[in-house]
Amino acid sequence: MSIIFEPNNKIFTMQTKHTTWQAKVSKYGHLLHVYYGSKVEDADLSYLIRGINRGFSGTPYIACDDRGYSLDTYPQEYSSWGSGDYRSSCLEIEHEDGSRAAELLYVSHKIYDGKYILPGLPAIWGKPSEIETLEVLMKDRSTEIEVILYYSVLEEYDVITRACKICNAGNKPVFLHKALSACLDLQRDDLDMVSFHGRHAMERILQRNHAQHGKMSVGSVRGTSSHQANPFVILCDQTAGEEHGECYGMSFVYSGNFIAETEVDQINQTRFTMGIHPDGFRYLLEAKEAFVAPEVIFSYSSKGFGTLSQNFHDLYRNHLIRSTFKNKRRPVLINNWEATEFDFTEKELVSLAVSAKELGIELFVMDDGWFGSRNHDKSGLGDWFANREKLPSGVKGFAEKIHKLGMMFGIWIEPEMVNEDSELYRKHPQWCLKIPGRLPNLERCQMVLDMTRKDVRDYLFEAVSKVLDESHAEYVKWDMNRNLSDVWSADLPGERQGEVYHRYVLGVYELIERFTSKYPDILWEGCSGGGGRFDAGILYYMPQSWCSDNTDAIERITIQYGTSFGYPISCVGAHVSVSPNQQTGRETSIETRAAVAMAGTFGYELDVRKLNEEEREKVKEQIVFFKKYYDLIHEGDYYRLTEVGKRTDLAAWQFVSKDKSESLICTVMLQAKANPPFLRLRVRGLKEESLYHMEGTETFYKGSALMHAGINLPVVYGDYQNVNFVFQEVLS
Ligand code: DGJ
């Protein structure tokens, strides 16, 4: 049993393999947070909670003689606004009389095998034998507002998930102004927050800041999780590193607006909150209606970031991603975007496919530009039928040609968008998000379809299904190339306009769910101008996401490094593109580009017809190599061997098979130096006592030697050189 309730002291203890979370119902009925950290067995830790009379931190009415008891200083499981806790709140409710307050008290709880269900929302899943759940019913002291707090424990993964449901059990409507998913109150002030910021074509750059008095937050109000911030953050002690230190990882399983916030309070405690961003959020709960706040995944490691990342990687691979490609090898693809952009003919694409096929590439993906009047980015979005000038035999005829080559066929779509210059917009101008009487903001000349509307989703489902049916597509890239603005739905009354951001996300999820259920054998790849919607929510539906529009191998090292903290390699869309790179002009070898793309889904996105013979031979070898080590790369443990950003000479990463018998180490020497110092690299995750053979040599190393003494890196000439090492355990 991983969840235990001790009725005398009213203590809930949730145990995973290496961690413990404890909460307690106080004598006045509030649910207090007791502890989250390294495993402590059979212990009541509530002695950790102390109160003294502090000026300007009041007491609940019922505890008036108990002056040390204050919601403003006691650690809580779910904080609410308006009743004397002045720190960050999770819940802010406006009642019918205009008052804004809630004081949540414990009513009852249940513990059961299996996972809680969040209808319409992505979430971690698993068998009843793998997951145990605690539901705590709380009720506002003065109204009929009820809150159900959900906790699920995945013991083997050191993971606890949380979500909640806010129910209006009364007879009068209320407005939610804030309904976050979870709160974690830690009684310490020595924490750093690691978060991942960025911009288009440079996503998930790691930043680390000490959480100080006051609030510090990252988040998105762009309607998507965004390029600019990622809904995955880490709180860690100030000395934590890859292999040591305490760290708490929090991942929001949601693809829209979010906030992740720390607040260090007056007595040096840190509150962390996460959920849907309150800006632009106002949710009407009519009598008997409920609102479900999406899931937050928590994991804790006392052994540094490496273990924390591996917890998330394993969890996502086994209990988040549902696609049939979860356990199925994904084909090596070629995408025509960087080779042709909008400017292609069927003949040209077929010739590209023929050339790719010769190299061993298995899947041809036709990107943007195949539909409607799509000859540039100013027109066509919304018209999901073939552009006959480019594809005279339609998508069907073109796909047949690809299939005849013995390749799989894949196609790009951007269902959530519309151009003003499109048949769809001319027919249904009210189908997009815009505010009457205002000129809408445009991004890439396009507007956002109102995904809250069922008629819009039905149209998209029908139009895109037709294309998928006639082409027998095996892969779809689902793109999304702008953020939301002018958020107003013609389909909702004024009082519900504050719900549009969230309903938009629910609409997108509903449509993707319909597609992925109808076409379970298609490999779906998410994309939002690269990595603008790279989050656990999308990965629940689609097993991989295009990581960035920046395909420069050296910049990708930084992007993929940041991404790897929260997301497994098998989710990271990565391709070999042309050199000099189209985005940066940087030149790198085909080996370096391949090594970086192999720390991802691996594919090509360049005109392979223009490669010289030597490069073509190398590409053939790369594909064979990737297929040979596919399981090691996609299923093995991933280690970051260097801190990108701190080291300017070397970037290195490593894959180790789960049984530790095989390992691949990839290095890129970043800056060439005259008269260079020797470089040595210590690897990780092997068996100390085993002997390992270094592939391609006659050399054998003891696991302990590789891990403690390290391997010598060769002296190389020129910037950005790649050297890989494969080690196989020698069985005696
Ligand atoms: C943005 C994507 O990230 C690119 O890969 C490409 O598909 C373009 N959109 C096409 O418009």
XYZ file of C-alpha atoms and ligand atoms in Angstrom:
743
model
C 0.000 0.000 0.000
C 1.459 3.323 -0.972
C -1.201 5.530 0.676
C -1.907 5.202 4.368
C -4.418 7.090 6.491
C -3.773 7.144 10.205
C -7.199 7.952 11.729
C -6.134 9.005 15.228
C -3.875 11.805 14.077
C -5.672 12.187 10.744
C -2.448 11.820 8.784
C -2.182 10.873 5.132
C 1.150 9.360 4.118
C 1.967 8.667 0.488
C 5.027 6.535 -0.126
C 6.955 5.928 -3.326
C 10.125 3.902 -3.687
C 12.359 6.718 -2.429
C 10.009 9.511 -1.364
C 7.328 10.386 1.165
C 4.540 12.977 1.050
C 2.636 13.619 4.227
C -0.441 15.757 4.943
C -2.547 16.174 8.067
C -6.036 17.322 8.903
C -5.517 19.883 11.653
C -7.617 20.039 14.791
C -9.641 22.807 13.110
C -10.132 20.842 9.909
C -7.645 22.473 7.514
C -5.501 20.179 5.394
C -1.895 20.989 6.235
C 1.167 19.986 4.287
C 3.589 18.132 6.534
C 6.446 16.846 4.392
C 7.660 15.990 0.889
C 11.139 14.580 0.397
C 13.338 11.521 0.898
C 11.572 8.471 2.207
C 10.696 8.346 5.900
C 8.909 5.205 7.015
C 6.400 4.706 9.806
C 6.647 8.213 11.159
C 4.278 10.974 12.120
C 6.186 14.033 10.949
C 3.594 16.574 12.011
C 5.940 17.805 14.753
C 7.462 19.794 11.890
C 4.499 22.149 11.934
C 4.842 24.832 14.553
C 3.007 28.040 15.269
C 3.723 31.053 17.428
C 1.740 34.193 17.830
C 2.848 36.469 15.023
C 1.564 39.967 14.577
C -0.486 40.564 11.462
C -0.989 36.874 10.792
C -4.474 36.257 12.069
C -6.249 33.122 13.195
C -9.405 31.545 11.856
C -12.426 32.534 13.955
C -12.731 29.063 15.397
C -9.128 29.128 16.620
C -9.208 32.575 18.141
C -7.591 31.521 21.407
C -4.944 29.558 19.598
C -2.940 32.556 18.400
C -0.140 30.516 16.913
C -2.507 28.850 14.459
C -2.568 30.912 11.304
C -3.420 30.083 7.722
C -0.890 32.759 6.857
C 2.014 30.761 8.249
C 0.940 27.117 8.338
C 1.924 24.970 5.331
C -1.117 23.930 3.352
C -2.106 21.464 0.687
C -4.369 23.865 -1.221
C -4.469 27.553 -0.401
C -7.419 29.870 -0.878
C -7.894 33.580 -1.156
C -9.676 35.848 1.283
C -9.562 34.034 4.639
C -6.315 35.170 6.171
C -3.672 33.443 4.073
C -1.969 36.351 2.350
C 0.418 34.198 0.355
C -0.180 32.925 -3.195
C -3.582 31.346 -3.419
C -4.700 28.448 -5.546
C -8.368 29.280 -5.356
C -10.091 32.611 -5.742
C -13.881 32.505 -5.887
C -16.320 35.348 -6.307
C -19.646 34.491 -4.733
C -22.989 35.815 -5.876
C -22.909 38.650 -3.326
C -19.561 39.829 -4.695
C -17.503 38.528 -1.760
C -14.310 36.657 -2.527
C -13.263 34.128 0.073
C -13.015 30.446 0.816
C -11.832 28.504 3.828
C -11.607 24.852 2.943
C -12.179 22.232 5.611
C -11.780 18.491 5.464
C -15.001 16.506 5.032
C -14.023 12.987 4.029
C -11.629 11.025 1.871
C -11.303 7.824 -0.083
C -8.332 5.728 -1.086
C -8.554 3.326 -3.997
C -6.499 1.375 -6.519
C -6.102 2.980 -9.927
C -5.892 6.503 -11.229
C -8.400 9.360 -10.914
C -9.954 10.380 -14.224
C -10.037 13.958 -15.514
C -12.634 13.923 -18.318
C -11.468 15.758 -21.441
C -7.998 16.374 -20.046
C -4.724 14.538 -20.602
C -3.298 12.806 -17.544
C -1.007 10.042 -16.382
C -2.656 6.643 -16.690
C -2.012 3.093 -15.524
C -3.424 -0.143 -14.189
C -4.986 -0.373 -10.715
C -2.041 -2.553 -9.730
C 0.386 0.275 -10.597
C -1.327 3.325 -9.143
C -3.087 4.209 -5.918
C -5.264 7.272 -5.444
C -6.350 9.488 -2.588
C -9.304 11.823 -2.960
C -9.907 14.368 -0.215
C -13.218 16.165 -0.136
C -12.989 19.687 1.273
C -15.801 22.176 1.771
C -15.868 25.910 2.267
C -16.834 26.744 5.849
C -19.560 29.199 4.815
C -20.848 28.230 1.371
C -21.643 25.130 -0.655
C -18.367 25.230 -2.571
C -16.644 21.861 -2.496
C -13.152 21.001 -3.630
C -11.928 17.498 -4.301
C -8.160 17.186 -4.086
C -6.785 14.280 -6.109
C -3.465 12.565 -5.464
C -2.211 9.521 -7.359
C 0.922 7.672 -6.372
C 3.136 5.832 -8.865
C 5.397 4.131 -6.401
C 7.918 2.694 -8.852
C 8.488 6.033 -10.570
C 8.827 8.233 -7.463
C 5.920 10.215 -8.786
C 2.851 11.762 -7.191
C 0.299 13.459 -9.407
C -2.219 16.043 -8.294
C -5.324 17.693 -9.694
C -8.539 19.037 -8.246
C -12.199 19.581 -8.938
C -14.099 22.642 -7.743
C -17.828 22.031 -7.443
C -20.590 24.522 -6.895
C -22.925 22.392 -4.807
C -25.048 25.435 -3.960
C -27.929 27.055 -5.794
C -26.307 30.272 -6.906
C -23.690 30.921 -9.564
C -20.108 31.791 -8.635
C -17.113 32.932 -10.642
C -13.705 31.332 -10.375
C -10.979 33.922 -10.804
C -8.202 31.523 -9.999
C -8.288 27.741 -9.875
C -4.752 26.409 -9.744
C -4.049 22.716 -9.641
C -1.617 22.308 -6.774
C 0.392 23.918 -4.041
C 3.547 22.712 -2.309
C 4.551 24.478 0.916
C 8.144 23.776 1.887
C 9.429 25.060 5.190
C 12.745 26.317 3.830
C 14.119 29.259 1.896
C 17.259 27.767 0.379
C 15.759 26.763 -2.951
C 16.564 27.652 -6.524
C 13.944 27.586 -9.228
C 15.151 26.088 -12.498
C 12.938 27.023 -15.407
C 13.157 26.942 -19.173
C 12.682 30.173 -21.090
C 13.070 30.887 -24.773
C 11.705 32.358 -27.950
C 10.744 31.085 -31.378
C 13.644 29.022 -32.729
C 15.437 28.998 -29.346
C 13.306 27.173 -26.825
C 13.853 25.766 -23.350
C 17.043 27.515 -22.337
C 17.785 26.621 -18.743
C 17.767 29.410 -16.199
C 18.346 29.068 -12.496
C 17.348 31.681 -9.938
C 17.321 31.692 -6.188
C 13.757 31.949 -4.911
C 13.795 34.999 -2.683
C 11.278 36.829 -0.538
C 8.362 37.848 -2.660
C 7.048 36.116 -5.723
C 8.873 34.759 -8.726
C 6.908 33.213 -11.544
C 7.174 31.878 -15.040
C 4.187 31.259 -17.227
C 2.332 31.859 -20.430
C -0.700 33.945 -21.351
C -0.306 33.184 -25.048
C -2.999 30.538 -25.207
C -0.353 27.824 -25.617
C 2.303 26.643 -23.222
C 4.650 28.688 -25.459
C 8.184 29.005 -26.759
C 8.824 31.640 -24.104
C 8.271 29.472 -21.012
C 7.758 25.776 -20.436
C 5.329 24.221 -17.959
C 8.098 22.168 -16.389
C 10.111 23.588 -13.503
C 12.444 22.327 -10.820
C 12.930 23.523 -7.266
C 16.278 22.415 -5.902
C 18.715 23.132 -3.173
C 21.263 25.701 -4.092
C 24.105 23.260 -4.561
C 22.139 20.644 -6.522
C 23.722 19.362 -9.720
C 23.408 16.443 -12.122
C 24.482 13.826 -9.607
C 23.724 15.306 -6.226
C 21.283 17.446 -4.340
C 17.614 17.539 -3.611
C 15.275 18.498 -6.388
C 11.549 18.647 -6.920
C 10.268 18.513 -10.497
C 6.816 19.785 -11.399
C 5.255 19.256 -14.783
C 1.893 20.662 -15.810
C -0.051 18.304 -18.058
C -1.662 21.105 -20.008
C -1.068 22.973 -23.273
C -2.504 26.429 -22.587
C -1.897 29.385 -20.279
C -0.049 28.438 -17.128
C 1.723 29.828 -14.113
C 4.442 28.286 -11.967
C 5.238 30.477 -9.010
C 7.383 30.510 -5.904
C 6.778 32.782 -2.975
C 9.117 32.994 -0.028
C 7.110 34.267 2.909
C 7.853 36.349 6.000
C 9.162 33.378 7.980
C 11.340 32.009 5.186
C 9.064 29.283 3.915
C 8.653 28.671 0.190
C 5.282 28.140 -1.399
C 5.146 26.714 -4.906
C 1.921 26.879 -6.907
C 1.112 25.680 -10.403
C -1.926 25.740 -12.647
C -3.839 27.663 -15.277
C -2.699 31.279 -15.392
C -5.284 33.516 -13.705
C -4.769 36.376 -16.207
C -7.701 36.364 -18.587
C -9.373 33.574 -16.622
C -12.884 33.963 -15.220
C -14.950 30.818 -15.093
C -18.670 30.797 -14.379
C -19.840 27.893 -12.250
C -23.585 27.702 -12.331
C -25.313 25.762 -9.576
C -24.181 22.114 -9.596
C -21.443 22.755 -12.155
C -17.833 21.782 -11.590
C -14.452 22.858 -12.899
C -11.572 20.445 -13.205
C -8.064 21.871 -12.801
C -5.501 19.941 -14.907
C -2.864 17.624 -13.537
C 0.506 18.521 -12.064
C 3.118 15.762 -11.852
C 5.525 15.899 -8.909
C 8.706 13.934 -8.614
C 11.479 14.254 -6.068
C 15.081 13.109 -6.173
C 17.778 13.429 -3.542
C 20.359 12.476 -6.163
C 20.279 15.490 -8.423
C 18.815 16.429 -11.783
C 19.926 13.290 -13.599
C 17.733 10.974 -11.558
C 14.879 13.479 -11.550
C 14.929 13.655 -15.359
C 15.055 9.874 -15.637
C 11.964 9.658 -13.387
C 10.068 11.907 -15.798
C 11.447 10.129 -18.876
C 10.366 6.711 -17.635
C 7.010 7.994 -16.495
C 6.195 9.669 -19.816
C 7.321 6.708 -21.875
C 5.253 4.265 -19.846
C 2.343 6.198 -18.351
C 1.739 9.390 -20.344
C 2.157 8.571 -24.014
C -0.687 6.405 -25.273
C 0.166 6.135 -28.953
C 0.783 2.713 -30.442
C 4.226 4.146 -31.191
C 4.931 4.122 -27.471
C 6.569 0.757 -27.916
C 6.912 0.679 -31.667
C 9.940 1.719 -33.673
C 9.359 4.992 -35.461
C 10.463 5.284 -39.079
C 13.366 7.470 -40.208
C 11.746 10.297 -42.113
C 12.492 13.006 -44.617
C 10.525 16.258 -44.467
C 10.559 18.575 -47.475
C 10.090 21.891 -45.592
C 13.670 23.145 -45.418
C 14.362 21.767 -48.905
C 11.478 23.453 -50.733
C 9.289 25.477 -48.364
C 6.109 26.354 -50.374
C 7.805 26.105 -53.718
C 7.407 22.549 -55.006
C 5.730 20.393 -57.596
C 4.660 16.784 -57.293
C 7.461 15.833 -59.677
C 10.048 17.480 -57.484
C 8.761 15.867 -54.316
C 8.765 12.440 -55.938
C 12.347 12.928 -57.075
C 13.282 13.947 -53.509
C 11.544 10.847 -52.199
C 13.336 8.580 -54.678
C 16.663 9.969 -53.578
C 15.734 9.610 -49.902
C 14.580 6.050 -50.408
C 17.980 5.135 -51.869
C 19.544 6.275 -48.616
C 17.343 4.065 -46.476
C 14.827 6.723 -45.414
C 11.464 5.131 -44.693
C 8.870 7.906 -44.482
C 8.291 10.894 -46.755
C 6.567 13.871 -45.111
C 4.942 16.527 -47.266
C 4.988 19.727 -45.220
C 3.142 23.033 -45.607
C 2.005 24.191 -49.058
C 0.029 21.244 -50.473
C -3.522 22.574 -50.029
C -5.925 25.312 -51.142
C -4.205 28.395 -52.513
C -1.191 27.840 -50.298
C 1.722 29.242 -52.318
C 2.902 31.462 -49.457
C 1.875 32.068 -45.878
C -0.769 34.642 -46.729
C -3.466 32.276 -47.946
C -5.012 28.849 -47.886
C -5.117 27.851 -44.215
C -8.471 26.254 -43.525
C -8.894 24.783 -47.000
C -7.903 21.181 -46.429
C -8.027 19.925 -49.995
C -5.219 19.502 -52.512
C -3.707 22.356 -54.451
C -4.128 20.811 -57.888
C -1.512 23.030 -59.494
C 1.114 21.442 -57.287
C -0.479 18.025 -56.913
C -2.301 17.276 -60.193
C -3.350 13.837 -58.984
C -4.383 15.136 -55.588
C -3.035 13.994 -52.249
C -4.349 10.540 -53.066
C -2.367 10.288 -56.319
C 0.774 11.704 -54.740
C 0.577 9.388 -51.725
C 0.176 6.430 -54.082
C 3.431 7.401 -55.767
C 5.209 7.536 -52.414
C 3.731 4.205 -51.358
C 4.795 2.677 -54.681
C 8.377 3.596 -53.839
C 8.035 1.432 -50.766
C 7.956 4.447 -48.450
C 5.407 5.547 -45.907
C 3.528 8.768 -46.505
C 3.162 11.618 -44.043
C 1.430 14.962 -44.236
C 1.476 18.383 -42.514
C -1.667 20.111 -41.256
C -2.384 23.227 -39.221
C -6.019 22.670 -38.296
C -6.420 25.405 -35.689
C -5.727 28.254 -38.121
C -7.332 30.166 -40.954
C -6.133 32.803 -43.412
C -8.476 35.632 -44.301
C -7.671 34.688 -47.871
C -9.275 31.258 -47.762
C -12.556 29.703 -48.791
C -13.184 28.765 -45.171
C -12.882 32.324 -43.890
C -15.021 33.716 -46.680
C -17.723 31.198 -45.786
C -17.445 31.351 -41.990
C -15.871 34.615 -40.844
C -17.406 34.110 -37.391
C -15.472 30.886 -36.893
C -12.318 32.580 -35.715
C -11.394 34.276 -32.456
C -11.820 38.031 -32.833
C -13.554 40.805 -30.938
C -16.460 42.552 -32.676
C -15.528 46.129 -33.533
C -11.774 45.537 -33.274
C -9.228 44.749 -35.948
C -7.614 41.480 -34.893
C -3.912 41.073 -34.322
C -2.381 38.921 -37.040
C 0.596 36.654 -36.752
C 1.998 35.107 -39.900
C -1.070 36.600 -41.650
C -3.331 34.108 -39.926
C -6.099 33.983 -37.362
C -7.019 31.352 -34.832
C -10.104 29.247 -35.335
C -12.529 29.136 -32.447
C -11.800 25.657 -31.201
C -14.394 26.040 -28.443
C -17.016 25.501 -31.192
C -18.167 22.037 -32.045
C -19.146 23.033 -35.599
C -15.565 24.189 -36.222
C -14.148 20.961 -34.847
C -16.621 18.887 -36.849
C -15.604 20.651 -40.049
C -11.917 20.049 -39.346
C -12.487 16.436 -38.436
C -14.359 15.762 -41.631
C -12.065 17.717 -43.959
C -8.819 16.292 -42.575
C -10.226 12.746 -42.247
C -10.992 12.809 -45.953
C -7.344 13.578 -46.716
C -6.091 10.902 -44.325
C -8.510 8.310 -45.693
C -7.716 8.869 -49.333
C -3.962 9.068 -48.808
C -3.644 6.252 -46.239
C -1.233 8.517 -44.424
C 1.008 6.880 -41.850
C 2.205 10.093 -40.208
C 0.728 13.525 -39.463
C 2.536 16.659 -38.308
C 0.033 18.874 -36.451
C 1.380 22.433 -36.554
C 0.156 25.617 -34.815
C 1.884 28.791 -35.916
C 0.671 31.624 -33.773
C -0.466 32.520 -30.288
C -3.968 33.494 -29.301
C -5.051 37.121 -29.166
C -8.395 38.905 -29.528
C -9.834 36.061 -27.543
C -13.593 36.228 -27.929
C -15.963 33.544 -29.086
C -19.125 34.336 -31.016
C -20.524 31.145 -29.592
C -20.414 32.079 -25.896
C -22.275 34.713 -23.847
C -20.379 37.686 -22.395
C -20.232 36.200 -18.913
C -18.403 33.148 -20.274
C -15.734 34.923 -22.340
C -13.220 34.422 -19.514
C -13.466 30.703 -20.225
C -12.395 30.857 -23.860
C -8.661 30.264 -23.314
C -9.377 27.085 -21.380
C -12.239 25.931 -23.578
C -9.954 26.429 -26.565
C -7.468 23.940 -25.109
C -10.264 21.505 -24.277
C -11.532 21.841 -27.859
C -8.080 21.093 -29.269
C -7.778 18.061 -26.998
C -11.218 16.827 -28.006
C -10.372 17.095 -31.695
C -6.982 15.406 -31.319
C -8.614 12.666 -29.265
C -11.106 12.067 -32.067
C -8.340 11.870 -34.652
C -5.990 9.701 -32.655
C -8.802 7.292 -31.757
C -9.915 7.034 -35.362
C -6.363 6.680 -36.670
C -4.425 4.907 -33.898
C -1.837 3.554 -36.325
C -0.802 6.964 -37.561
C 2.338 8.432 -36.019
C 1.267 11.908 -34.815
C 3.833 14.625 -34.258
C 2.937 17.847 -32.458
C 4.451 21.150 -33.519
C 3.934 24.828 -32.862
C 6.399 26.745 -34.984
C 8.861 24.238 -33.592
C 8.632 23.904 -29.823
C 5.871 26.356 -28.920
C 3.610 23.694 -27.472
C 6.110 21.183 -26.191
C 4.400 19.961 -23.046
C 3.134 16.861 -21.285
C -0.443 17.632 -22.376
C 0.346 17.270 -26.066
C 2.546 14.231 -25.494
C -0.406 12.369 -24.012
C -1.982 12.432 -27.487
C 1.057 12.565 -29.755
C 4.223 10.664 -28.870
C 6.612 13.253 -30.287
C 6.801 16.987 -30.906
C 8.965 19.015 -33.291
C 11.443 20.476 -30.862
C 12.402 23.708 -32.590
C 12.409 25.462 -35.949
C 16.091 25.982 -35.259
C 17.844 23.023 -36.885
C 21.391 24.310 -36.377
C 23.140 21.390 -34.687
C 25.090 23.587 -32.276
C 22.081 25.640 -31.200
C 20.090 22.421 -30.972
C 22.546 21.158 -28.360
C 21.357 23.955 -26.056
C 17.690 23.481 -26.953
C 17.749 19.716 -26.562
C 19.779 19.972 -23.359
C 17.065 22.130 -21.743
C 14.330 19.928 -23.162
C 15.912 16.783 -21.733
C 15.382 17.921 -18.144
C 11.663 17.266 -18.387
C 11.097 15.221 -21.534
C 12.410 11.922 -22.909
C 14.548 11.678 -26.032
C 11.870 9.694 -27.870
C 9.602 12.784 -27.807
C 12.117 15.209 -29.264
C 11.546 15.846 -32.980
C 15.036 16.339 -34.470
C 16.303 16.317 -38.067
C 19.554 16.652 -39.973
C 19.342 19.803 -42.089
C 21.560 21.530 -44.637
C 24.952 23.086 -43.922
C 25.443 26.057 -43.828
C 22.355 26.056 -41.654
C 19.391 28.061 -42.949
C 18.737 29.799 -39.650
C 22.282 30.638 -38.548
C 24.586 30.208 -41.533
C 26.798 27.940 -39.394
C 28.678 25.089 -41.035
C 28.799 21.703 -39.352
C 29.689 18.257 -40.608
C 27.024 15.713 -41.516
C 28.331 13.572 -38.618
C 27.768 16.311 -36.053
C 24.310 17.082 -37.395
C 23.382 13.400 -37.238
C 24.734 12.914 -33.703
C 22.547 15.766 -32.479
C 19.455 14.604 -34.396
C 19.943 11.108 -32.994
C 19.312 12.538 -29.540
C 15.752 12.720 -30.773
C 13.353 11.084 -33.192
C 15.915 11.328 -36.034
C 15.167 12.212 -39.605
C 16.349 14.428 -42.453
C 15.108 17.804 -43.615
C 17.226 18.919 -46.545
C 17.510 18.331 -50.253
C 19.282 14.974 -50.148
C 19.672 15.096 -53.930
C 22.301 17.794 -53.397
C 24.489 15.706 -51.075
C 27.766 14.526 -52.561
C 28.595 10.818 -52.843
C 30.651 10.763 -49.673
C 27.849 12.404 -47.696
C 25.286 10.030 -49.154
C 27.362 7.068 -47.997
C 27.596 8.611 -44.556
C 23.832 9.144 -44.420
C 23.286 5.474 -45.279
C 25.622 4.494 -42.435
C 23.899 6.884 -40.032
C 20.530 5.328 -40.703
C 21.907 1.834 -40.135
C 23.608 3.033 -36.951
C 20.451 4.714 -35.625
C 18.348 1.641 -36.279
C 20.922 -0.571 -34.598
C 20.902 1.536 -31.439
C 17.255 2.602 -31.595
C 16.246 0.829 -28.385
C 19.282 2.071 -26.509
C 18.543 5.668 -27.555
C 14.781 5.677 -27.166
C 14.338 3.283 -24.263
C 17.602 3.624 -22.349
C 18.589 6.007 -19.563
C 19.788 9.407 -20.690
C 22.665 11.238 -19.010
C 23.779 14.821 -19.532
C 27.554 14.603 -19.216
C 28.306 18.302 -19.587
C 26.520 21.442 -18.504
C 25.636 23.208 -21.706
C 26.139 26.936 -21.390
C 28.840 26.502 -18.732
C 31.330 24.655 -20.930
C 32.447 26.242 -24.144
C 34.795 23.467 -25.246
C 32.652 20.342 -25.126
C 29.100 19.036 -25.113
C 28.515 15.375 -24.263
C 25.580 13.129 -23.546
C 25.125 9.405 -23.003
C 22.580 6.623 -23.383
C 22.751 3.521 -21.206
C 20.555 0.477 -21.745
C 18.329 -0.418 -18.803
C 20.413 -3.536 -18.126
C 23.600 -1.429 -18.302
C 25.147 -3.732 -20.883
C 25.416 -1.165 -23.643
C 26.147 2.533 -23.840
C 26.469 5.206 -26.512
C 28.350 8.410 -25.748
C 28.096 11.345 -28.117
C 30.458 14.293 -27.950
C 30.745 17.516 -29.878
C 33.966 19.512 -29.409
C 32.619 23.007 -29.588
C 35.569 25.329 -30.033
C 38.805 24.292 -31.646
C 41.910 25.475 -29.820
C 45.535 25.817 -30.901
C 47.848 23.714 -28.744
C 44.757 22.308 -27.009
C 44.501 20.931 -23.510
C 43.602 17.229 -23.309
C 39.947 16.504 -22.710
C 38.733 13.614 -20.594
C 35.178 12.519 -19.966
C 33.717 10.502 -17.103
C 30.705 8.485 -18.124
C 27.813 7.290 -15.967
C 25.376 4.537 -15.258
C 27.547 1.470 -16.000
C 28.300 -1.574 -13.846
C 31.389 -0.903 -11.747
C 32.672 -4.460 -11.940
C 31.914 -5.272 -15.558
C 34.306 -5.162 -18.453
C 33.256 -3.091 -21.459
C 34.537 -3.296 -24.997
C 34.909 -0.030 -26.883
C 33.428 -0.730 -30.300
C 35.753 -0.341 -33.278
C 38.867 -0.821 -31.116
C 40.714 -3.611 -29.318
C 40.329 -1.773 -26.034
C 38.499 -2.955 -22.927
C 37.706 -0.867 -19.886
C 36.378 -1.688 -16.465
C 33.032 0.029 -15.757
C 34.546 1.696 -12.711
C 37.440 3.016 -14.824
C 35.068 4.551 -17.353
C 32.981 6.141 -14.633
C 35.662 7.313 -12.206
C 38.785 7.819 -14.308
C 37.071 8.499 -17.619
C 37.958 8.161 -21.277
C 40.418 10.246 -23.221
C 38.852 12.318 -25.972
C 40.892 12.601 -29.151
C 42.547 15.848 -30.153
C 40.512 17.144 -33.080
C 41.001 19.869 -35.620
C 38.264 22.375 -36.459
C 35.146 23.556 -34.635
C 32.154 21.367 -33.906
C 33.730 17.957 -34.413
C 31.719 14.928 -33.367
C 33.150 11.778 -31.820
C 30.929 8.917 -30.617
C 31.802 5.912 -28.472
C 29.910 2.680 -28.082
C 30.626 0.361 -25.176
C 29.379 -3.206 -24.905
C 29.585 -5.243 -21.740
C 31.755 -8.308 -22.179
C 30.042 -11.282 -20.653
C 32.449 -13.622 -18.929
C 6.489 25.701 -38.623
C 7.124 24.354 -38.435
O 7.796 24.294 -37.229
C 8.014 24.057 -39.609
O 8.682 22.858 -39.416
C 7.177 24.026 -40.858
O 6.262 22.976 -40.760
C 6.450 25.343 -41.016
N 5.720 25.704 -39.838
C 5.494 25.299 -42.177
O 4.706 26.403 -42.239
